[in-house]
mmCIF file of C-alpha atoms in Angstrom:
data_model
loop_
_atom_site.group_PDB
_atom_site.id
_atom_site.type_symbol
_atom_site.label_atom_id
_atom_site.label_comp_id
_atom_site.label_asym_id
_atom_site.label_seq_id
_atom_site.Cartn_x
_atom_site.Cartn_y
_atom_site.Cartn_z
ATOM 1 C CA MET O 1 17.486 -16.321 1.719
ATOM 2 C CA VAL O 2 19.540 -14.479 -0.872
ATOM 3 C CA ASP O 3 21.395 -16.432 -3.549
ATOM 4 C CA ARG O 4 24.167 -15.300 -5.890
ATOM 5 C CA PHE O 5 25.420 -17.167 -8.949
ATOM 6 C CA PRO O 6 28.294 -14.935 -10.178
ATOM 7 C CA THR O 7 30.090 -15.351 -13.466
ATOM 8 C CA PRO O 8 32.097 -18.618 -13.252
ATOM 9 C CA ARG O 9 35.793 -18.177 -12.464
ATOM 10 C CA ARG O 10 38.747 -19.345 -14.553
ATOM 11 C CA ASN O 11 41.113 -20.411 -11.745
ATOM 12 C CA VAL O 12 39.680 -23.125 -9.538
ATOM 13 C CA TRP O 13 42.663 -22.992 -7.180
ATOM 14 C CA LYS O 14 41.939 -19.349 -6.309
ATOM 15 C CA VAL O 15 38.353 -20.166 -5.403
ATOM 16 C CA VAL O 16 39.259 -23.216 -3.318
ATOM 17 C CA PHE O 17 42.124 -21.520 -1.492
ATOM 18 C CA TYR O 18 39.922 -18.513 -0.736
ATOM 19 C CA ASN O 19 37.634 -20.796 1.250
ATOM 20 C CA GLU O 20 40.463 -22.898 2.702
ATOM 21 C CA ASN O 21 42.180 -19.767 4.039
ATOM 22 C CA LYS O 22 38.919 -18.721 5.678
ATOM 23 C CA VAL O 23 38.813 -22.110 7.425
ATOM 24 C CA LYS O 24 42.424 -21.690 8.618
ATOM 25 C CA LYS O 25 41.616 -18.263 10.057
ATOM 26 C CA GLY O 26 38.603 -19.638 11.897
ATOM 27 C CA GLU O 27 36.216 -17.580 9.752
ATOM 28 C CA ALA O 28 34.630 -20.597 8.046
ATOM 29 C CA SER O 29 34.043 -24.312 8.574
ATOM 30 C CA TYR O 30 33.654 -27.389 6.392
ATOM 31 C CA LEU O 31 30.146 -28.655 5.716
ATOM 32 C CA CYS O 32 30.316 -31.332 3.049
ATOM 33 C CA ALA O 33 31.883 -32.581 -0.174
ATOM 34 C CA VAL O 34 29.298 -34.028 -2.564
ATOM 35 C CA ASN O 35 30.194 -36.558 -5.291
ATOM 36 C CA PHE O 36 33.798 -36.779 -4.050
ATOM 37 C CA ARG O 37 35.551 -39.986 -3.011
ATOM 38 C CA LYS O 38 36.152 -38.701 0.534
ATOM 39 C CA GLU O 39 34.558 -36.409 3.085
ATOM 40 C CA ILE O 40 35.506 -32.731 2.813
ATOM 41 C CA SER O 41 37.604 -32.790 6.008
ATOM 42 C CA GLU O 42 39.606 -35.768 4.702
ATOM 43 C CA LEU O 43 40.556 -34.045 1.445
ATOM 44 C CA THR O 44 43.614 -31.834 1.227
ATOM 45 C CA PRO O 45 43.267 -28.528 -0.675
ATOM 46 C CA GLU O 46 45.483 -29.980 -3.415
ATOM 47 C CA GLU O 47 43.229 -33.042 -3.774
ATOM 48 C CA LYS O 48 40.148 -30.831 -4.066
ATOM 49 C CA ILE O 49 41.763 -28.687 -6.755
ATOM 50 C CA ASP O 50 43.108 -31.711 -8.647
ATOM 51 C CA PHE O 51 39.667 -33.352 -8.672
ATOM 52 C CA PHE O 52 38.115 -30.248 -10.245
ATOM 53 C CA ARG O 53 40.988 -29.882 -12.709
ATOM 54 C CA GLN O 54 40.645 -33.464 -13.918
ATOM 55 C CA ARG O 55 36.967 -32.851 -14.580
ATOM 56 C CA ASN O 56 37.598 -29.514 -16.301
ATOM 57 C CA LEU O 57 40.164 -31.111 -18.629
ATOM 58 C CA LEU O 58 37.292 -33.055 -20.187
ATOM 59 C CA ASN O 59 36.293 -29.796 -21.898
ATOM 60 C CA PRO O 60 39.408 -27.634 -22.395
ATOM 61 C CA ALA O 61 37.495 -25.205 -24.621
ATOM 62 C CA CYS O 62 35.512 -24.033 -21.584
ATOM 63 C CA LYS O 63 37.829 -21.633 -19.736
ATOM 64 C CA ALA O 64 35.459 -20.054 -17.184
ATOM 65 C CA ASN O 65 34.364 -23.336 -15.625
ATOM 66 C CA THR O 66 34.223 -22.803 -11.835
ATOM 67 C CA PRO O 67 31.045 -21.307 -10.309
ATOM 68 C CA HIS O 68 31.383 -19.840 -6.804
ATOM 69 C CA ILE O 69 27.819 -19.774 -5.478
ATOM 70 C CA ILE O 70 26.788 -17.916 -2.299
ATOM 71 C CA LEU O 71 23.660 -18.532 -0.228
ATOM 72 C CA SER O 72 23.021 -15.913 2.492
ATOM 73 C CA PHE O 73 20.526 -16.089 5.366
ATOM 74 C CA ASP O 74 18.940 -13.556 7.687
ATOM 75 C CA PRO O 75 20.954 -12.854 10.892
ATOM 76 C CA SER O 76 17.934 -13.892 12.976
ATOM 77 C CA GLU O 77 18.037 -17.429 11.566
ATOM 78 C CA LYS O 78 19.917 -19.995 13.669
ATOM 79 C CA LEU O 79 20.319 -22.937 11.301
ATOM 80 C CA SER O 80 21.959 -26.226 12.280
ATOM 81 C CA LYS O 81 24.693 -27.895 10.261
ATOM 82 C CA GLU O 82 22.271 -30.552 9.052
ATOM 83 C CA THR O 83 19.767 -27.917 7.895
ATOM 84 C CA LEU O 84 22.437 -25.970 6.025
ATOM 85 C CA ILE O 85 23.587 -29.127 4.234
ATOM 86 C CA ALA O 86 19.980 -29.930 3.335
ATOM 87 C CA ILE O 87 19.446 -26.406 1.958
ATOM 88 C CA ALA O 88 22.661 -26.552 -0.101
ATOM 89 C CA THR O 89 21.723 -29.986 -1.463
ATOM 90 C CA ALA O 90 18.188 -28.878 -2.368
ATOM 91 C CA TYR O 91 19.536 -25.760 -4.088
ATOM 92 C CA MET O 92 22.152 -27.622 -6.155
ATOM 93 C CA ASP O 93 19.616 -30.284 -7.152
ATOM 94 C CA GLY O 94 17.120 -27.599 -8.119
ATOM 95 C CA ILE O 95 19.480 -25.666 -10.406
ATOM 96 C CA GLY O 96 20.713 -28.823 -12.150
ATOM 97 C CA PHE O 97 24.052 -29.311 -10.361
ATOM 98 C CA GLY O 98 23.041 -32.251 -8.166
ATOM 99 C CA ASP O 99 25.265 -34.723 -10.052
ATOM 100 C CA GLN O 100 28.260 -32.367 -10.104
ATOM 101 C CA PRO O 101 31.094 -32.504 -7.557
ATOM 102 C CA TYR O 102 30.796 -29.558 -5.164
ATOM 103 C CA LEU O 103 32.219 -28.333 -1.862
ATOM 104 C CA VAL O 104 30.148 -26.501 0.747
ATOM 105 C CA TYR O 105 31.707 -24.114 3.295
ATOM 106 C CA ASN O 106 29.876 -22.304 6.102
ATOM 107 C CA HIS O 107 31.288 -18.770 6.512
ATOM 108 C CA SER O 108 30.934 -16.841 9.756
ATOM 109 C CA ASP O 109 33.042 -13.750 8.999
ATOM 110 C CA THR O 110 30.068 -11.424 8.473
ATOM 111 C CA HIS O 111 26.971 -10.365 10.368
ATOM 112 C CA HIS O 112 24.778 -12.791 8.473
ATOM 113 C CA PRO O 113 25.428 -16.550 8.059
ATOM 114 C CA HIS O 114 26.162 -17.650 4.512
ATOM 115 C CA LEU O 115 27.383 -20.630 2.502
ATOM 116 C CA HIS O 116 29.990 -20.722 -0.252
ATOM 117 C CA ILE O 117 29.619 -23.532 -2.792
ATOM 118 C CA VAL O 118 32.426 -24.410 -5.228
ATOM 119 C CA THR O 119 31.588 -26.599 -8.210
ATOM 120 C CA THR O 120 32.283 -27.089 -11.938
ATOM 121 C CA LEU O 121 30.278 -26.596 -15.137
ATOM 122 C CA ILE O 122 31.754 -29.673 -16.838
ATOM 123 C CA ARG O 123 29.704 -32.855 -16.704
ATOM 124 C CA VAL O 124 31.250 -36.322 -16.528
ATOM 125 C CA ASP O 125 30.729 -36.735 -20.298
ATOM 126 C CA GLY O 126 32.621 -33.499 -21.028
ATOM 127 C CA THR O 127 29.604 -31.387 -21.918
ATOM 128 C CA ARG O 128 29.091 -27.973 -20.316
ATOM 129 C CA ILE O 129 26.113 -26.957 -18.184
ATOM 130 C CA PRO O 130 24.617 -23.807 -19.798
ATOM 131 C CA THR O 131 24.441 -20.791 -17.468
ATOM 132 C CA HIS O 132 22.929 -18.084 -19.694
ATOM 133 C CA LYS O 133 20.426 -16.165 -17.538
ATOM 134 C CA ILE O 134 20.568 -18.957 -14.975
ATOM 135 C CA GLY O 135 19.951 -16.445 -12.177
ATOM 136 C CA GLU O 136 16.490 -15.254 -13.202
ATOM 137 C CA LYS O 137 15.307 -18.331 -15.092
ATOM 138 C CA ILE O 138 16.450 -21.158 -12.805
ATOM 139 C CA CYS O 139 17.956 -19.903 -9.517
ATOM 140 C CA GLU O 140 15.128 -17.500 -8.630
ATOM 141 C CA PRO O 141 12.294 -20.111 -8.731
ATOM 142 C CA VAL O 142 14.477 -22.573 -6.785
ATOM 143 C CA ARG O 143 15.248 -19.961 -4.127
ATOM 144 C CA LEU O 144 11.560 -19.176 -3.638
ATOM 145 C CA LYS O 145 10.768 -22.872 -3.303
ATOM 146 C CA ILE O 146 13.516 -23.410 -0.706
ATOM 147 C CA GLU O 147 12.310 -20.423 1.337
ATOM 148 C CA GLU O 148 8.892 -22.064 1.593
ATOM 149 C CA GLN O 149 10.257 -25.566 2.190
ATOM 150 C CA PHE O 150 12.563 -24.607 5.077
ATOM 151 C CA GLY O 151 10.568 -21.670 6.442
ATOM 152 C CA LEU O 152 13.358 -19.141 5.757
ATOM 153 C CA VAL O 153 13.080 -15.353 5.911
ATOM 154 C CA LYS O 154 11.993 -14.275 2.452
ATOM 155 C CA ALA O 155 14.278 -11.994 0.468
ATOM 156 C CA LYS O 156 11.586 -10.703 -1.889
ATOM 157 C CA GLY O 157 10.965 -6.974 -1.471
ATOM 158 C CA ARG O 158 13.856 -6.403 0.952
ATOM 159 C CA ARG O 159 16.127 -4.800 -1.660
ATOM 160 C CA ASN O 160 13.526 -2.184 -2.597
ATOM 161 C CA LYS O 161 13.226 -1.188 1.069
ATOM 162 C CA VAL O 162 16.999 -0.740 1.211
ATOM 163 C CA GLU O 163 16.879 1.586 -1.781
ATOM 164 C CA ILE O 164 14.126 3.819 -0.340
ATOM 165 C CA ALA O 165 15.713 4.096 3.100
ATOM 166 C CA SER O 166 19.344 4.532 2.077
ATOM 167 C CA ALA O 167 18.679 7.454 -0.277
ATOM 168 C CA GLN O 168 17.530 9.594 2.655
ATOM 169 C CA VAL O 169 19.826 8.618 5.518
ATOM 170 C CA LYS O 170 23.416 9.574 6.266
ATOM 171 C CA PRO O 171 25.772 6.770 5.158
ATOM 172 C CA LYS O 172 27.651 4.951 7.907
ATOM 173 C CA LYS O 173 31.177 3.571 7.812
ATOM 174 C CA ILE O 174 31.115 -0.190 7.306
ATOM 175 C CA LYS O 175 33.010 -2.410 9.698
ATOM 176 C CA TYR O 176 33.462 -5.665 7.853
ATOM 177 C CA GLY O 177 32.135 -8.659 9.768
ATOM 178 C CA ASP O 178 29.932 -6.641 12.130
ATOM 179 C CA VAL O 179 27.127 -5.883 9.686
ATOM 180 C CA GLU O 180 25.353 -7.574 6.798
ATOM 181 C CA THR O 181 27.609 -6.887 3.810
ATOM 182 C CA TYR O 182 24.994 -6.600 1.078
ATOM 183 C CA ARG O 183 22.599 -4.356 2.966
ATOM 184 C CA SER O 184 25.231 -2.023 4.445
ATOM 185 C CA LEU O 185 27.072 -1.696 1.110
ATOM 186 C CA ALA O 186 23.788 -1.025 -0.704
ATOM 187 C CA GLU O 187 22.897 1.710 1.778
ATOM 188 C CA VAL O 188 26.288 3.433 1.385
ATOM 189 C CA VAL O 189 26.273 3.324 -2.428
ATOM 190 C CA GLN O 190 22.670 4.506 -2.630
ATOM 191 C CA ALA O 191 23.279 7.400 -0.220
ATOM 192 C CA VAL O 192 26.575 8.518 -1.785
ATOM 193 C CA THR O 193 25.317 8.475 -5.390
ATOM 194 C CA SER O 194 22.243 10.523 -4.428
ATOM 195 C CA GLN O 195 23.801 12.999 -1.962
ATOM 196 C CA TYR O 196 27.372 13.674 -3.198
ATOM 197 C CA ILE O 197 28.780 15.480 -6.247
ATOM 198 C CA PHE O 198 31.383 13.646 -8.376
ATOM 199 C CA THR O 199 32.263 13.503 -12.078
ATOM 200 C CA THR O 200 34.657 10.539 -12.328
ATOM 201 C CA VAL O 201 34.916 7.063 -10.842
ATOM 202 C CA GLY O 202 38.075 8.221 -9.063
ATOM 203 C CA GLU O 203 36.167 11.034 -7.332
ATOM 204 C CA LEU O 204 33.373 8.629 -6.437
ATOM 205 C CA ASN O 205 35.910 6.273 -4.872
ATOM 206 C CA ALA O 206 37.402 9.107 -2.825
ATOM 207 C CA ILE O 207 33.944 9.501 -1.270
ATOM 208 C CA LEU O 208 33.118 5.795 -0.977
ATOM 209 C CA LYS O 209 36.402 5.073 0.760
ATOM 210 C CA GLN O 210 35.332 7.241 3.697
ATOM 211 C CA PHE O 211 32.751 4.505 4.330
ATOM 212 C CA ASN O 212 35.054 1.537 3.521
ATOM 213 C CA VAL O 213 33.574 0.888 0.077
ATOM 214 C CA PHE O 214 35.289 0.848 -3.342
ATOM 215 C CA ALA O 215 33.990 0.743 -6.933
ATOM 216 C CA GLU O 216 36.045 -1.484 -9.216
ATOM 217 C CA THR O 217 35.865 -1.431 -13.026
ATOM 218 C CA GLY O 218 38.451 -4.157 -13.627
ATOM 219 C CA LYS O 219 41.977 -4.088 -14.993
ATOM 220 C CA LYS O 220 42.589 -2.820 -18.512
ATOM 221 C CA GLY O 221 41.957 -5.600 -21.008
ATOM 222 C CA SER O 222 39.936 -7.699 -18.546
ATOM 223 C CA LYS O 223 36.511 -9.035 -19.420
ATOM 224 C CA THR O 224 34.921 -6.754 -16.822
ATOM 225 C CA ALA O 225 36.533 -3.663 -18.365
ATOM 226 C CA GLU O 226 35.717 -4.716 -21.935
ATOM 227 C CA ASN O 227 32.046 -5.252 -21.013
ATOM 228 C CA ARG O 228 31.949 -1.974 -19.042
ATOM 229 C CA GLY O 229 31.174 -3.872 -15.872
ATOM 230 C CA LEU O 230 31.334 -2.497 -12.335
ATOM 231 C CA TYR O 231 31.706 -4.150 -8.940
ATOM 232 C CA TYR O 232 31.484 -2.736 -5.449
ATOM 233 C CA ARG O 233 33.667 -4.048 -2.634
ATOM 234 C CA VAL O 234 33.867 -3.634 1.127
ATOM 235 C CA LEU O 235 37.263 -2.581 2.525
ATOM 236 C CA ASP O 236 38.799 -3.330 5.897
ATOM 237 C CA ALA O 237 40.408 -0.758 8.209
ATOM 238 C CA GLU O 238 43.642 -0.917 6.164
ATOM 239 C CA GLY O 239 41.882 -0.210 2.869
ATOM 240 C CA LYS O 240 42.147 -3.786 1.578
ATOM 241 C CA PRO O 241 39.176 -5.515 -0.108
ATOM 242 C CA LYS O 242 37.261 -8.086 1.925
ATOM 243 C CA GLY O 243 34.660 -10.631 0.939
ATOM 244 C CA VAL O 244 33.191 -11.221 -2.493
ATOM 245 C CA PRO O 245 32.613 -8.249 -4.854
ATOM 246 C CA ILE O 246 28.981 -7.386 -5.600
ATOM 247 C CA LYS O 247 27.896 -6.536 -9.149
ATOM 248 C CA ALA O 248 26.467 -3.061 -9.575
ATOM 249 C CA SER O 249 23.439 -4.517 -11.343
ATOM 250 C CA ASP O 250 22.626 -6.570 -8.220
ATOM 251 C CA LEU O 251 22.333 -3.478 -6.007
ATOM 252 C CA PRO O 252 19.216 -1.314 -5.533
ATOM 253 C CA GLY O 253 18.908 1.316 -8.232
ATOM 254 C CA LYS O 254 21.495 -0.543 -10.356
ATOM 255 C CA PRO O 255 24.432 1.913 -9.900
ATOM 256 C CA THR O 256 26.222 0.608 -12.996
ATOM 257 C CA LEU O 257 28.839 2.457 -15.047
ATOM 258 C CA LYS O 258 26.111 3.683 -17.393
ATOM 259 C CA PHE O 259 24.172 5.040 -14.415
ATOM 260 C CA LEU O 260 27.284 6.752 -13.016
ATOM 261 C CA GLU O 261 28.047 8.409 -16.357
ATOM 262 C CA SER O 262 24.598 9.970 -16.351
ATOM 263 C CA LYS O 263 25.340 11.247 -12.825
ATOM 264 C CA PHE O 264 28.653 12.683 -14.055
ATOM 265 C CA GLU O 265 26.779 14.848 -16.579
ATOM 266 C CA GLN O 266 24.236 15.988 -13.987
ATOM 267 C CA ASN O 267 26.965 16.874 -11.489
ATOM 268 C CA ARG O 268 29.294 18.874 -13.762
ATOM 269 C CA GLN O 269 27.504 22.214 -13.381
ATOM 270 C CA ARG O 270 27.001 21.745 -9.619
ATOM 271 C CA LYS O 271 30.672 20.877 -9.231
ATOM 272 C CA GLU O 272 31.761 23.914 -11.275
ATOM 273 C CA SER O 273 29.883 26.265 -8.955
ATOM 274 C CA ASN O 274 31.749 24.854 -5.924
ATOM 275 C CA LEU O 275 35.268 24.929 -7.388
ATOM 276 C CA LYS O 276 36.016 28.553 -6.435
ATOM 277 C CA SER O 277 35.197 28.003 -2.761
ATOM 278 C CA ILE O 278 37.229 24.785 -2.605
ATOM 279 C CA ARG O 279 40.227 26.325 -4.362
ATOM 280 C CA THR O 280 40.203 29.335 -2.010
ATOM 281 C CA ARG O 281 40.355 27.096 1.040
ATOM 282 C CA VAL O 282 43.032 24.819 -0.440
ATOM 283 C CA GLU O 283 45.143 27.875 -1.309
ATOM 284 C CA TRP O 284 44.728 29.146 2.252
ATOM 285 C CA ALA O 285 45.944 25.797 3.568
ATOM 286 C CA LEU O 286 49.044 25.996 1.352
ATOM 287 C CA ARG O 287 49.786 29.545 2.548
ATOM 288 C CA GLN O 288 50.050 28.198 6.092
ATOM 289 C CA GLY O 289 53.348 26.632 5.013
ATOM 290 C CA PRO O 290 52.818 22.895 5.552
ATOM 291 C CA LYS O 291 56.116 21.050 5.203
ATOM 292 C CA ASN O 292 54.647 17.743 4.033
ATOM 293 C CA VAL O 293 51.421 15.999 3.125
ATOM 294 C CA LYS O 294 50.547 15.117 6.702
ATOM 295 C CA GLU O 295 50.666 18.750 7.818
ATOM 296 C CA PHE O 296 48.782 19.784 4.673
ATOM 297 C CA MET O 297 45.950 17.355 5.504
ATOM 298 C CA GLU O 298 45.742 18.635 9.079
ATOM 299 C CA VAL O 299 45.347 22.240 7.903
ATOM 300 C CA LEU O 300 42.749 21.220 5.299
ATOM 301 C CA ALA O 301 40.704 19.436 7.961
ATOM 302 C CA LYS O 302 40.168 22.805 9.689
ATOM 303 C CA GLU O 303 38.494 23.974 6.474
ATOM 304 C CA ASP O 304 36.240 20.884 6.291
ATOM 305 C CA ILE O 305 38.218 19.463 3.379
ATOM 306 C CA LYS O 306 39.568 15.940 3.343
ATOM 307 C CA ALA O 307 42.476 15.079 1.054
ATOM 308 C CA VAL O 308 42.534 11.530 -0.295
ATOM 309 C CA LEU O 309 45.920 10.479 -1.655
ATOM 310 C CA TRP O 310 46.220 7.622 -4.123
ATOM 311 C CA GLN O 311 49.451 5.653 -3.865
ATOM 312 C CA ASN O 312 50.876 2.312 -4.916
ATOM 313 C CA GLU O 313 52.286 -0.363 -2.628
ATOM 314 C CA SER O 314 55.770 1.146 -2.748
ATOM 315 C CA GLY O 315 54.383 4.286 -1.139
ATOM 316 C CA TRP O 316 54.561 6.579 -4.166
ATOM 317 C CA ALA O 317 51.612 8.984 -4.384
ATOM 318 C CA TYR O 318 50.282 9.419 -7.926
ATOM 319 C CA GLY O 319 47.031 11.315 -7.385
ATOM 320 C CA ILE O 320 45.126 13.528 -4.970
ATOM 321 C CA THR O 321 41.389 14.145 -4.595
ATOM 322 C CA PHE O 322 39.877 16.850 -2.382
ATOM 323 C CA LEU O 323 36.568 16.070 -0.671
ATOM 324 C CA ASP O 324 34.678 19.161 0.482
ATOM 325 C CA LEU O 325 32.533 18.083 3.424
ATOM 326 C CA LYS O 326 30.486 21.291 3.327
ATOM 327 C CA THR O 327 29.148 20.920 -0.212
ATOM 328 C CA LYS O 328 29.747 17.141 -0.423
ATOM 329 C CA THR O 329 31.824 17.653 -3.566
ATOM 330 C CA ALA O 330 34.822 15.585 -4.689
ATOM 331 C CA VAL O 331 37.396 17.358 -6.876
ATOM 332 C CA ASN O 332 40.561 16.057 -8.462
ATOM 333 C CA GLY O 333 43.575 18.229 -7.648
ATOM 334 C CA ARG O 334 44.224 19.125 -11.266
ATOM 335 C CA ASP O 335 40.682 20.510 -11.607
ATOM 336 C CA LEU O 336 41.647 23.265 -9.157
ATOM 337 C CA GLY O 337 44.650 24.247 -11.236
ATOM 338 C CA ARG O 338 48.046 22.975 -12.300
ATOM 339 C CA ASP O 339 49.568 23.979 -8.978
ATOM 340 C CA MET O 340 47.076 21.803 -7.063
ATOM 341 C CA GLY O 341 47.941 18.478 -8.705
ATOM 342 C CA ILE O 342 50.009 15.929 -6.818
ATOM 343 C CA LYS O 343 52.968 16.534 -9.145
ATOM 344 C CA ALA O 344 53.094 20.245 -8.287
ATOM 345 C CA LEU O 345 52.551 19.645 -4.574
ATOM 346 C CA GLN O 346 55.377 17.106 -4.413
ATOM 347 C CA ALA O 347 57.685 19.534 -6.216
ATOM 348 C CA GLN O 348 56.755 22.281 -3.773
ATOM 349 C CA TRP O 349 57.558 20.171 -0.706
ATOM 350 C CA SER O 350 60.783 18.832 -2.215
ATOM 351 C CA GLY O 351 62.011 22.348 -3.011
ATOM 352 C CA ILE O 352 62.584 21.441 -6.660
ATOM 353 C CA PRO O 353 60.810 23.837 -9.080
ATOM 354 C CA LEU O 354 58.494 22.250 -11.603
ATOM 355 C CA SER O 355 59.247 23.267 -15.180
ATOM 356 C CA PRO O 356 56.456 23.355 -17.785
ATOM 357 C CA GLY O 357 55.621 19.863 -18.982
ATOM 358 C CA ALA O 358 57.995 18.238 -16.516
ATOM 359 C CA THR O 359 57.288 14.888 -14.903
ATOM 360 C CA LEU O 360 58.612 13.426 -11.690
ATOM 361 C CA ARG O 361 60.836 10.566 -12.782
ATOM 362 C CA ASN O 362 58.087 9.128 -14.998
ATOM 363 C CA ARG O 363 56.102 8.201 -11.894
ATOM 364 C CA PRO O 364 52.320 7.923 -12.321
ATOM 365 C CA VAL O 365 50.537 11.134 -11.357
ATOM 366 C CA GLY O 366 47.010 12.502 -11.360
ATOM 367 C CA ASP O 367 43.739 10.677 -10.947
ATOM 368 C CA PRO O 368 43.706 6.982 -9.974
ATOM 369 C CA PRO O 369 44.090 4.550 -12.895
ATOM 370 C CA ALA O 370 41.021 3.913 -15.006
ATOM 371 C CA ASP O 371 40.602 0.318 -13.864
ATOM 372 C CA HIS O 372 40.418 1.241 -10.153
ATOM 373 C CA SER O 373 41.236 -2.347 -9.353
ATOM 374 C CA PHE O 374 43.141 -4.175 -6.664
ATOM 375 C CA GLY O 375 44.587 -6.747 -9.028
ATOM 376 C CA SER O 376 47.884 -5.055 -9.900
ATOM 377 C CA PRO O 377 50.592 -5.422 -7.239
ATOM 378 C CA THR O 378 52.021 -1.994 -8.086
ATOM 379 C CA GLY O 379 48.823 -0.160 -8.871
ATOM 380 C CA GLN O 380 46.797 -0.562 -5.719
ATOM 381 C CA ALA O 381 44.819 2.522 -4.833
ATOM 382 C CA THR O 382 44.853 2.639 -1.063
ATOM 383 C CA GLY O 383 43.524 6.133 -0.600
ATOM 384 C CA HIS O 384 45.739 6.860 2.398
ATOM 385 C CA TYR O 385 49.204 8.280 2.846
ATOM 386 C CA SER O 386 51.980 6.925 5.057
ATOM 387 C CA SER O 387 53.539 9.553 7.304
ATOM 388 C CA ASP O 388 57.094 8.432 6.531
ATOM 389 C CA MET O 389 56.738 9.634 2.926
ATOM 390 C CA GLY O 390 58.644 12.821 3.727
ATOM 391 C CA LEU O 391 61.290 14.970 2.159
ATOM 392 C CA ALA O 392 64.153 12.501 2.546
ATOM 393 C CA LYS O 393 62.304 9.673 0.799
ATOM 394 C CA LEU O 394 61.085 11.955 -1.966
ATOM 395 C CA LEU O 395 64.559 13.331 -2.677
ATOM 396 C CA GLU O 396 65.986 9.816 -2.674
ATOM 397 C CA LEU O 397 63.459 8.792 -5.331
ATOM 398 C CA LEU O 398 64.066 11.912 -7.378
ATOM 399 C CA LEU O 399 67.866 11.792 -7.335
ATOM 400 C CA GLN O 400 68.489 8.078 -7.755
ATOM 401 C CA PRO O 401 70.581 7.321 -10.887
ATOM 402 C CA ILE O 402 68.972 5.860 -13.951
ATOM 403 C CA PRO O 403 70.540 2.483 -14.781
ATOM 404 C CA GLN O 404 72.346 2.500 -18.118
ATOM 405 C CA ASP O 405 72.880 -0.432 -20.438
ATOM 406 C CA ASP O 406 75.754 0.067 -22.906
ATOM 407 C CA ARG O 407 75.291 -3.280 -24.588
ATOM 408 C CA ILE O 408 74.325 -3.214 -28.239
ATOM 409 C CA PRO O 409 71.191 -5.212 -29.039
ATOM 410 C CA TYR O 410 71.816 -8.426 -30.936
ATOM 411 C CA GLU O 411 69.660 -7.260 -33.853
ATOM 412 C CA LEU O 412 72.035 -4.326 -34.410
ATOM 413 C CA SER O 413 75.360 -6.034 -33.766
ATOM 414 C CA ALA O 414 74.895 -9.390 -35.461
ATOM 415 C CA LYS O 415 76.367 -9.795 -38.928
ATOM 416 C CA LYS O 416 73.840 -10.126 -41.651
ATOM 417 C CA LYS O 417 73.803 -13.621 -43.078
ATOM 418 C CA LYS O 418 74.015 -14.022 -46.820
ATOM 419 C CA LYS O 419 71.050 -15.713 -48.369
ATOM 420 C CA LYS O 420 71.780 -18.828 -50.351
ATOM 421 C CA ARG O 421 70.866 -18.490 -53.941
ATOM 422 C CA LYS O 422 68.427 -21.089 -55.058
ATOM 423 C CA PRO O 423 69.196 -22.902 -58.333
ATOM 424 C CA PRO O 424 66.856 -21.971 -61.148
ATOM 425 C CA THR O 425 63.946 -24.247 -61.746
ATOM 426 C CA PHE O 426 62.719 -25.306 -65.193
#
């Protein structure tokens, strides 16, 4: 059994609705509601959320108050509903959450069976359950005890085996739901970081996306970004994140941001030696006269180069990364020269010359944003390019009028009020 006690969430409704939507899609089922007034199937999603909110209001100073615990089992284990409930109960009792209200869902959307448990840190008296180092100090001994008690496949030592094997094998594209998420993601990350050449998180993501994996550093200003955290996520066929993100520190070899930065330094010289070859082939592809991005990608494929375009939900491309399959090197377009960046390429296909220092309508260009996150509705890095993004759409975006506002701001137009003179005091 593998257990995960991630950092507690701030929005209980997001956690509950995540599980409720899985139930609606047939990818999960209800198991039990402990310390609630009704059974889990008799509670509406709103009632579940309201119950947690009422408890959390007892300690408003605690913002991150909703743990979302995951217990995963080996695919070979066929556990009954009663056994799963017993395991969840034993685990929550063991880590000190036995008296807390919690919901247990059985998820079946991946290769391995796993439980999601939603609970709260706030006790009935308003005090908070401490969670500092709860994983290694409390959860780990409880997990080992439960493995013995229920005769489960032991997780100890399995992660080290993943690390040794994945560093030597060719990474395989992950199909979410058909394979064990943790193991397959660990194998891809381990193989990519040891076999490929990259010098930024954006270049790493251009490689990882070929295997349906994405590294996420969090949105600017978020706690994850401030603490220099890093998560890895599995993507579906459309490039959208699926399942729960896995912390870099929980993966074999700990491919954290600090680890990646050390790889960046090691890879710089190796990348520099490959730039000339990559640029020559990209230039050759441009000389073939492709009329749009789609044709450009098709010509590049003949030279064993894959172009990964970064675009937002509105379809506007703001970055391009070239992945050389021969040398396993990822290069941002601008590293090959000013004429290889997405801004210059778009200008070339639109027929509009690019003047020095010009920008395309203040649209974002270049490498993917630093946060590499999926949280912003207009900043999603999908890594693919829609074929309808052709000349007509580009010209329409370039030539659309800029809205003007002739109104004078109130601060400038309002008459200045005279201050009343205060009578002298004695």
